[in-house]
Amino acid sequence: MQITRLFLVRHALVEPSARAVVYGSMDVALCELALRQEAAAYRWLAARLPEGARWVVTPLSRTRATAAAIFAAGYAPTPLVVEPDLAEQNLGEWQGLSHERFAALIRHPPHPFWPHAAEEKPPGGESFAEVVERVSAVLDRLVQDTPGRDIVIVAHGGSIRAAIAQAMGLSPHQALIFSVRNLSMTRLERHGADWRVAAVNEEPFTLPATE
């Protein structure tokens, strides 16, 4: 049985002005200060991710910039495949609003661990449930196109949670329970027709110095 392994990395922290609003699928830059402060995390990812993998990013520049930082930290530069359907949730007319204004507009009770419910669909945007549908389709296609290989996907908190939902057969609401931190890695495996979850939200770490 061929096993295809997926290594999903959430992009790095974005700039402070973007964090002040609900940015969704807006194309925002990474935080330059965090890029310098998190050098050890990029070295960890460069060493942790499998060599010779196929690399996939989204159309949003923060995923490409994160991949470039991992390459600069020691991973051999690799061509990037862009998959639009792995992008973050499109929040339509509500993108760019302050968190307070966004909270005043939602029509469903928010999720305990997310600013909005899985079924919340902003005007001109999409619901998280719809994100799960499109991400599930592209994961199946990637596995079919790259059987038995390793795939590194640099994506977003929303699309990685959607991938977890696909692998575990969870509802969109249940998938929002998972923590997916910046620069964390989630590992999924496809064994024939079946998904296996190897790790979720694996974070960079450094061992303490020995005396």
PDB file of C-alpha atoms in Angstrom:
ATOM      1  CA  MET A   1       0.000   0.000   0.000  1.00  0.00           C
ATOM      2  CA  GLN A   2       1.358   3.407  -0.966  1.00  0.00           C
ATOM      3  CA  ILE A   3       1.491   5.985   1.811  1.00  0.00           C
ATOM      4  CA  THR A   4       1.365   9.694   0.970  1.00  0.00           C
ATOM      5  CA  ARG A   5       2.476  11.956   3.799  1.00  0.00           C
ATOM      6  CA  LEU A   6       1.292  15.559   4.094  1.00  0.00           C
ATOM      7  CA  PHE A   7       3.156  18.086   6.235  1.00  0.00           C
ATOM      8  CA  LEU A   8       0.967  21.164   6.733  1.00  0.00           C
ATOM      9  CA  VAL A   9       2.718  24.273   8.059  1.00  0.00           C
ATOM     10  CA  ARG A  10       0.805  27.372   9.068  1.00  0.00           C
ATOM     11  CA  HIS A  11       2.359  30.586   7.776  1.00  0.00           C
ATOM     12  CA  ALA A  12       4.320  32.883  10.075  1.00  0.00           C
ATOM     13  CA  LEU A  13       2.877  35.750  12.107  1.00  0.00           C
ATOM     14  CA  VAL A  14       1.564  38.646  10.008  1.00  0.00           C
ATOM     15  CA  GLU A  15       2.318  42.319  10.510  1.00  0.00           C
ATOM     16  CA  PRO A  16       0.718  44.177  13.468  1.00  0.00           C
ATOM     17  CA  SER A  17      -1.605  46.328  11.327  1.00  0.00           C
ATOM     18  CA  ALA A  18      -3.115  43.188   9.797  1.00  0.00           C
ATOM     19  CA  ARG A  19      -3.609  41.580  13.193  1.00  0.00           C
ATOM     20  CA  ALA A  20      -5.672  44.617  14.229  1.00  0.00           C
ATOM     21  CA  VAL A  21      -8.390  43.646  11.732  1.00  0.00           C
ATOM     22  CA  VAL A  22     -10.137  40.508  10.505  1.00  0.00           C
ATOM     23  CA  TYR A  23      -7.999  39.827   7.423  1.00  0.00           C
ATOM     24  CA  GLY A  24      -9.291  36.448   6.211  1.00  0.00           C
ATOM     25  CA  SER A  25      -8.117  35.964   2.631  1.00  0.00           C
ATOM     26  CA  MET A  26      -6.621  39.453   2.302  1.00  0.00           C
ATOM     27  CA  ASP A  27      -3.024  39.429   1.087  1.00  0.00           C
ATOM     28  CA  VAL A  28      -1.091  40.756   4.075  1.00  0.00           C
ATOM     29  CA  ALA A  29       2.643  40.769   4.798  1.00  0.00           C
ATOM     30  CA  LEU A  30       4.558  38.886   7.465  1.00  0.00           C
ATOM     31  CA  CYS A  31       5.853  40.627  10.572  1.00  0.00           C
ATOM     32  CA  GLU A  32       9.500  41.553   9.959  1.00  0.00           C
ATOM     33  CA  LEU A  33      10.317  41.578  13.675  1.00  0.00           C
ATOM     34  CA  ALA A  34       8.861  38.095  14.175  1.00  0.00           C
ATOM     35  CA  LEU A  35      10.818  36.814  11.170  1.00  0.00           C
ATOM     36  CA  ARG A  36      14.047  37.778  12.943  1.00  0.00           C
ATOM     37  CA  GLN A  37      12.958  36.596  16.377  1.00  0.00           C
ATOM     38  CA  GLU A  38      11.776  33.199  15.136  1.00  0.00           C
ATOM     39  CA  ALA A  39      14.983  32.210  13.332  1.00  0.00           C
ATOM     40  CA  ALA A  40      15.260  29.050  15.451  1.00  0.00           C
ATOM     41  CA  ALA A  41      11.751  27.983  14.406  1.00  0.00           C
ATOM     42  CA  TYR A  42      12.686  28.179  10.727  1.00  0.00           C
ATOM     43  CA  ARG A  43      15.824  26.128  11.357  1.00  0.00           C
ATOM     44  CA  TRP A  44      13.679  23.539  13.159  1.00  0.00           C
ATOM     45  CA  LEU A  45      11.271  23.342  10.230  1.00  0.00           C
ATOM     46  CA  ALA A  46      14.121  23.158   7.697  1.00  0.00           C
ATOM     47  CA  ALA A  47      15.543  20.170   9.578  1.00  0.00           C
ATOM     48  CA  ARG A  48      12.177  18.574  10.418  1.00  0.00           C
ATOM     49  CA  LEU A  49      10.517  18.619   7.006  1.00  0.00           C
ATOM     50  CA  PRO A  50      11.319  15.694   4.684  1.00  0.00           C
ATOM     51  CA  GLU A  51      13.848  16.147   1.915  1.00  0.00           C
ATOM     52  CA  GLY A  52      12.697  15.833  -1.672  1.00  0.00           C
ATOM     53  CA  ALA A  53       9.080  16.699  -0.911  1.00  0.00           C
ATOM     54  CA  ARG A  54       6.664  18.408  -3.256  1.00  0.00           C
ATOM     55  CA  TRP A  55       5.956  21.924  -1.944  1.00  0.00           C
ATOM     56  CA  VAL A  56       2.533  23.555  -2.177  1.00  0.00           C
ATOM     57  CA  VAL A  57       1.554  27.106  -1.207  1.00  0.00           C
ATOM     58  CA  THR A  58      -1.530  29.278  -1.619  1.00  0.00           C
ATOM     59  CA  PRO A  59      -1.881  32.425  -3.742  1.00  0.00           C
ATOM     60  CA  LEU A  60      -1.436  34.575  -0.617  1.00  0.00           C
ATOM     61  CA  SER A  61       2.097  35.937  -0.315  1.00  0.00           C
ATOM     62  CA  ARG A  62       2.436  35.088   3.387  1.00  0.00           C
ATOM     63  CA  THR A  63       2.675  31.395   2.518  1.00  0.00           C
ATOM     64  CA  ARG A  64       5.345  31.964  -0.123  1.00  0.00           C
ATOM     65  CA  ALA A  65       7.302  34.223   2.259  1.00  0.00           C
ATOM     66  CA  THR A  66       7.149  31.537   4.956  1.00  0.00           C
ATOM     67  CA  ALA A  67       8.421  28.916   2.505  1.00  0.00           C
ATOM     68  CA  ALA A  68      11.246  31.252   1.476  1.00  0.00           C
ATOM     69  CA  ALA A  69      12.254  31.706   5.122  1.00  0.00           C
ATOM     70  CA  ILE A  70      12.373  27.924   5.606  1.00  0.00           C
ATOM     71  CA  PHE A  71      14.566  27.608   2.514  1.00  0.00           C
ATOM     72  CA  ALA A  72      16.855  30.359   3.824  1.00  0.00           C
ATOM     73  CA  ALA A  73      17.133  28.442   7.106  1.00  0.00           C
ATOM     74  CA  GLY A  74      18.602  25.385   5.423  1.00  0.00           C
ATOM     75  CA  TYR A  75      16.004  23.468   3.421  1.00  0.00           C
ATOM     76  CA  ALA A  76      17.039  23.047  -0.229  1.00  0.00           C
ATOM     77  CA  PRO A  77      15.014  25.524  -2.345  1.00  0.00           C
ATOM     78  CA  THR A  78      12.218  23.722  -4.131  1.00  0.00           C
ATOM     79  CA  PRO A  79       9.716  24.835  -6.806  1.00  0.00           C
ATOM     80  CA  LEU A  80       6.396  25.926  -5.307  1.00  0.00           C
ATOM     81  CA  VAL A  81       3.043  24.729  -6.618  1.00  0.00           C
ATOM     82  CA  VAL A  82       0.212  27.221  -6.027  1.00  0.00           C
ATOM     83  CA  GLU A  83      -3.160  25.757  -5.004  1.00  0.00           C
ATOM     84  CA  PRO A  84      -5.875  28.460  -4.820  1.00  0.00           C
ATOM     85  CA  ASP A  85      -8.324  26.145  -3.031  1.00  0.00           C
ATOM     86  CA  LEU A  86      -6.026  25.915  -0.002  1.00  0.00           C
ATOM     87  CA  ALA A  87      -6.365  29.655   0.698  1.00  0.00           C
ATOM     88  CA  GLU A  88      -7.773  31.045   3.929  1.00  0.00           C
ATOM     89  CA  GLN A  89     -11.518  31.587   4.370  1.00  0.00           C
ATOM     90  CA  ASN A  90     -12.866  34.480   2.313  1.00  0.00           C
ATOM     91  CA  LEU A  91     -14.815  36.727   4.683  1.00  0.00           C
ATOM     92  CA  GLY A  92     -16.204  38.878   1.892  1.00  0.00           C
ATOM     93  CA  GLU A  93     -17.422  42.339   2.854  1.00  0.00           C
ATOM     94  CA  TRP A  94     -16.327  41.840   6.464  1.00  0.00           C
ATOM     95  CA  GLN A  95     -12.635  41.552   5.672  1.00  0.00           C
ATOM     96  CA  GLY A  96     -10.589  44.489   6.914  1.00  0.00           C
ATOM     97  CA  LEU A  97     -13.030  45.342   9.706  1.00  0.00           C
ATOM     98  CA  SER A  98     -11.924  45.701  13.289  1.00  0.00           C
ATOM     99  CA  HIS A  99     -12.513  42.687  15.505  1.00  0.00           C
ATOM    100  CA  GLU A 100     -15.115  44.673  17.439  1.00  0.00           C
ATOM    101  CA  ARG A 101     -17.049  45.634  14.306  1.00  0.00           C
ATOM    102  CA  PHE A 102     -16.847  42.073  13.007  1.00  0.00           C
ATOM    103  CA  ALA A 103     -18.232  40.696  16.280  1.00  0.00           C
ATOM    104  CA  ALA A 104     -21.174  43.090  16.036  1.00  0.00           C
ATOM    105  CA  LEU A 105     -22.113  41.850  12.545  1.00  0.00           C
ATOM    106  CA  ILE A 106     -22.073  38.068  12.958  1.00  0.00           C
ATOM    107  CA  ARG A 107     -25.499  36.434  12.941  1.00  0.00           C
ATOM    108  CA  HIS A 108     -24.714  33.138  14.688  1.00  0.00           C
ATOM    109  CA  PRO A 109     -23.217  32.628  18.145  1.00  0.00           C
ATOM    110  CA  PRO A 110     -19.432  32.519  17.734  1.00  0.00           C
ATOM    111  CA  HIS A 111     -17.495  29.301  18.139  1.00  0.00           C
ATOM    112  CA  PRO A 112     -15.809  28.984  21.565  1.00  0.00           C
ATOM    113  CA  PHE A 113     -12.375  28.972  19.893  1.00  0.00           C
ATOM    114  CA  TRP A 114     -13.000  30.970  16.713  1.00  0.00           C
ATOM    115  CA  PRO A 115     -14.404  34.456  16.040  1.00  0.00           C
ATOM    116  CA  HIS A 116     -17.452  33.040  14.256  1.00  0.00           C
ATOM    117  CA  ALA A 117     -19.485  29.887  13.811  1.00  0.00           C
ATOM    118  CA  ALA A 118     -18.685  27.333  11.115  1.00  0.00           C
ATOM    119  CA  GLU A 119     -21.949  28.142   9.308  1.00  0.00           C
ATOM    120  CA  GLU A 120     -21.431  31.929   9.385  1.00  0.00           C
ATOM    121  CA  LYS A 121     -21.287  33.199   5.790  1.00  0.00           C
ATOM    122  CA  PRO A 122     -20.353  36.877   5.429  1.00  0.00           C
ATOM    123  CA  PRO A 123     -21.846  38.820   2.511  1.00  0.00           C
ATOM    124  CA  GLY A 124     -19.774  38.118  -0.578  1.00  0.00           C
ATOM    125  CA  GLY A 125     -17.719  35.504   1.287  1.00  0.00           C
ATOM    126  CA  GLU A 126     -17.882  31.871   2.297  1.00  0.00           C
ATOM    127  CA  SER A 127     -18.584  29.852   5.418  1.00  0.00           C
ATOM    128  CA  PHE A 128     -15.982  27.673   7.098  1.00  0.00           C
ATOM    129  CA  ALA A 129     -18.133  24.709   6.101  1.00  0.00           C
ATOM    130  CA  GLU A 130     -17.522  25.679   2.472  1.00  0.00           C
ATOM    131  CA  VAL A 131     -13.774  25.926   3.176  1.00  0.00           C
ATOM    132  CA  VAL A 132     -13.850  22.310   4.376  1.00  0.00           C
ATOM    133  CA  GLU A 133     -15.497  21.238   1.104  1.00  0.00           C
ATOM    134  CA  ARG A 134     -12.949  22.917  -1.165  1.00  0.00           C
ATOM    135  CA  VAL A 135      -9.932  21.881   0.912  1.00  0.00           C
ATOM    136  CA  SER A 136     -11.127  18.266   1.032  1.00  0.00           C
ATOM    137  CA  ALA A 137     -11.369  18.187  -2.763  1.00  0.00           C
ATOM    138  CA  VAL A 138      -7.873  19.576  -3.316  1.00  0.00           C
ATOM    139  CA  LEU A 139      -6.309  17.191  -0.762  1.00  0.00           C
ATOM    140  CA  ASP A 140      -7.822  14.222  -2.564  1.00  0.00           C
ATOM    141  CA  ARG A 141      -6.439  15.547  -5.843  1.00  0.00           C
ATOM    142  CA  LEU A 142      -2.955  16.139  -4.414  1.00  0.00           C
ATOM    143  CA  VAL A 143      -2.831  12.592  -3.070  1.00  0.00           C
ATOM    144  CA  GLN A 144      -3.958  11.197  -6.420  1.00  0.00           C
ATOM    145  CA  ASP A 145      -1.363  13.284  -8.286  1.00  0.00           C
ATOM    146  CA  THR A 146       1.500  12.476  -5.875  1.00  0.00           C
ATOM    147  CA  PRO A 147       0.944   8.921  -4.605  1.00  0.00           C
ATOM    148  CA  GLY A 148       3.516   7.546  -2.206  1.00  0.00           C
ATOM    149  CA  ARG A 149       5.418  10.824  -1.859  1.00  0.00           C
ATOM    150  CA  ASP A 150       5.818  13.541   0.743  1.00  0.00           C
ATOM    151  CA  ILE A 151       3.976  16.835   0.297  1.00  0.00           C
ATOM    152  CA  VAL A 152       4.726  20.002   2.265  1.00  0.00           C
ATOM    153  CA  ILE A 153       1.807  22.436   2.319  1.00  0.00           C
ATOM    154  CA  VAL A 154       2.331  25.964   3.643  1.00  0.00           C
ATOM    155  CA  ALA A 155      -1.183  27.214   4.297  1.00  0.00           C
ATOM    156  CA  HIS A 156      -3.459  28.900   6.819  1.00  0.00           C
ATOM    157  CA  GLY A 157      -5.140  28.166  10.120  1.00  0.00           C
ATOM    158  CA  GLY A 158      -8.516  27.747   8.456  1.00  0.00           C
ATOM    159  CA  SER A 159      -7.391  25.493   5.636  1.00  0.00           C
ATOM    160  CA  ILE A 160      -5.311  23.314   7.973  1.00  0.00           C
ATOM    161  CA  ARG A 161      -8.312  22.859  10.281  1.00  0.00           C
ATOM    162  CA  ALA A 162     -10.335  21.964   7.192  1.00  0.00           C
ATOM    163  CA  ALA A 163      -7.726  19.320   6.303  1.00  0.00           C
ATOM    164  CA  ILE A 164      -8.012  17.878   9.810  1.00  0.00           C
ATOM    165  CA  ALA A 165     -11.792  17.726   9.363  1.00  0.00           C
ATOM    166  CA  GLN A 166     -11.321  15.783   6.137  1.00  0.00           C
ATOM    167  CA  ALA A 167      -8.861  13.320   7.682  1.00  0.00           C
ATOM    168  CA  MET A 168     -10.889  12.685  10.834  1.00  0.00           C
ATOM    169  CA  GLY A 169     -14.386  12.893   9.408  1.00  0.00           C
ATOM    170  CA  LEU A 170     -15.264  15.816  11.674  1.00  0.00           C
ATOM    171  CA  SER A 171     -17.980  18.389  11.288  1.00  0.00           C
ATOM    172  CA  PRO A 172     -16.769  21.928  10.503  1.00  0.00           C
ATOM    173  CA  HIS A 173     -17.773  22.965  14.031  1.00  0.00           C
ATOM    174  CA  GLN A 174     -15.669  20.190  15.553  1.00  0.00           C
ATOM    175  CA  ALA A 175     -12.650  21.079  13.405  1.00  0.00           C
ATOM    176  CA  LEU A 176     -12.555  24.604  14.847  1.00  0.00           C
ATOM    177  CA  ILE A 177     -11.684  23.128  18.243  1.00  0.00           C
ATOM    178  CA  PHE A 178      -8.092  22.478  17.129  1.00  0.00           C
ATOM    179  CA  SER A 179      -5.296  24.909  17.881  1.00  0.00           C
ATOM    180  CA  VAL A 180      -3.122  25.602  14.816  1.00  0.00           C
ATOM    181  CA  ARG A 181      -0.435  28.090  15.747  1.00  0.00           C
ATOM    182  CA  ASN A 182       1.806  30.047  13.414  1.00  0.00           C
ATOM    183  CA  LEU A 183       4.754  27.926  12.197  1.00  0.00           C
ATOM    184  CA  SER A 184       3.235  24.785  13.695  1.00  0.00           C
ATOM    185  CA  MET A 185       3.165  21.573  11.683  1.00  0.00           C
ATOM    186  CA  THR A 186       0.295  19.136  11.248  1.00  0.00           C
ATOM    187  CA  ARG A 187       1.076  15.710   9.750  1.00  0.00           C
ATOM    188  CA  LEU A 188      -1.507  13.677   7.879  1.00  0.00           C
ATOM    189  CA  GLU A 189      -1.034  10.378   6.056  1.00  0.00           C
ATOM    190  CA  ARG A 190      -3.095   8.794   3.320  1.00  0.00           C
ATOM    191  CA  HIS A 191      -2.954   4.979   3.414  1.00  0.00           C
ATOM    192  CA  GLY A 192      -4.794   3.818   0.323  1.00  0.00           C
ATOM    193  CA  ALA A 193      -8.338   5.129   0.785  1.00  0.00           C
ATOM    194  CA  ASP A 194      -7.898   5.905   4.484  1.00  0.00           C
ATOM    195  CA  TRP A 195      -6.565   8.932   6.336  1.00  0.00           C
ATOM    196  CA  ARG A 196      -4.371   8.749   9.402  1.00  0.00           C
ATOM    197  CA  VAL A 197      -3.493  11.672  11.687  1.00  0.00           C
ATOM    198  CA  ALA A 198       0.140  11.571  12.820  1.00  0.00           C
ATOM    199  CA  ALA A 199       0.311  14.927  14.638  1.00  0.00           C
ATOM    200  CA  VAL A 200      -1.570  18.208  15.031  1.00  0.00           C
ATOM    201  CA  ASN A 201      -0.054  21.580  15.924  1.00  0.00           C
ATOM    202  CA  GLU A 202       3.475  20.237  16.385  1.00  0.00           C
ATOM    203  CA  GLU A 203       5.480  23.297  17.424  1.00  0.00           C
ATOM    204  CA  PRO A 204       9.161  24.149  17.029  1.00  0.00           C
ATOM    205  CA  PHE A 205      11.214  23.639  20.124  1.00  0.00           C
ATOM    206  CA  THR A 206      14.819  23.769  21.283  1.00  0.00           C
ATOM    207  CA  LEU A 207      16.298  21.520  23.930  1.00  0.00           C
ATOM    208  CA  PRO A 208      17.757  23.268  26.964  1.00  0.00           C
ATOM    209  CA  ALA A 209      21.516  23.455  27.093  1.00  0.00           C
ATOM    210  CA  THR A 210      23.136  20.744  29.153  1.00  0.00           C
ATOM    211  CA  GLU A 211      25.468  21.726  31.973  1.00  0.00           C
TER     212      GLU A 211
END
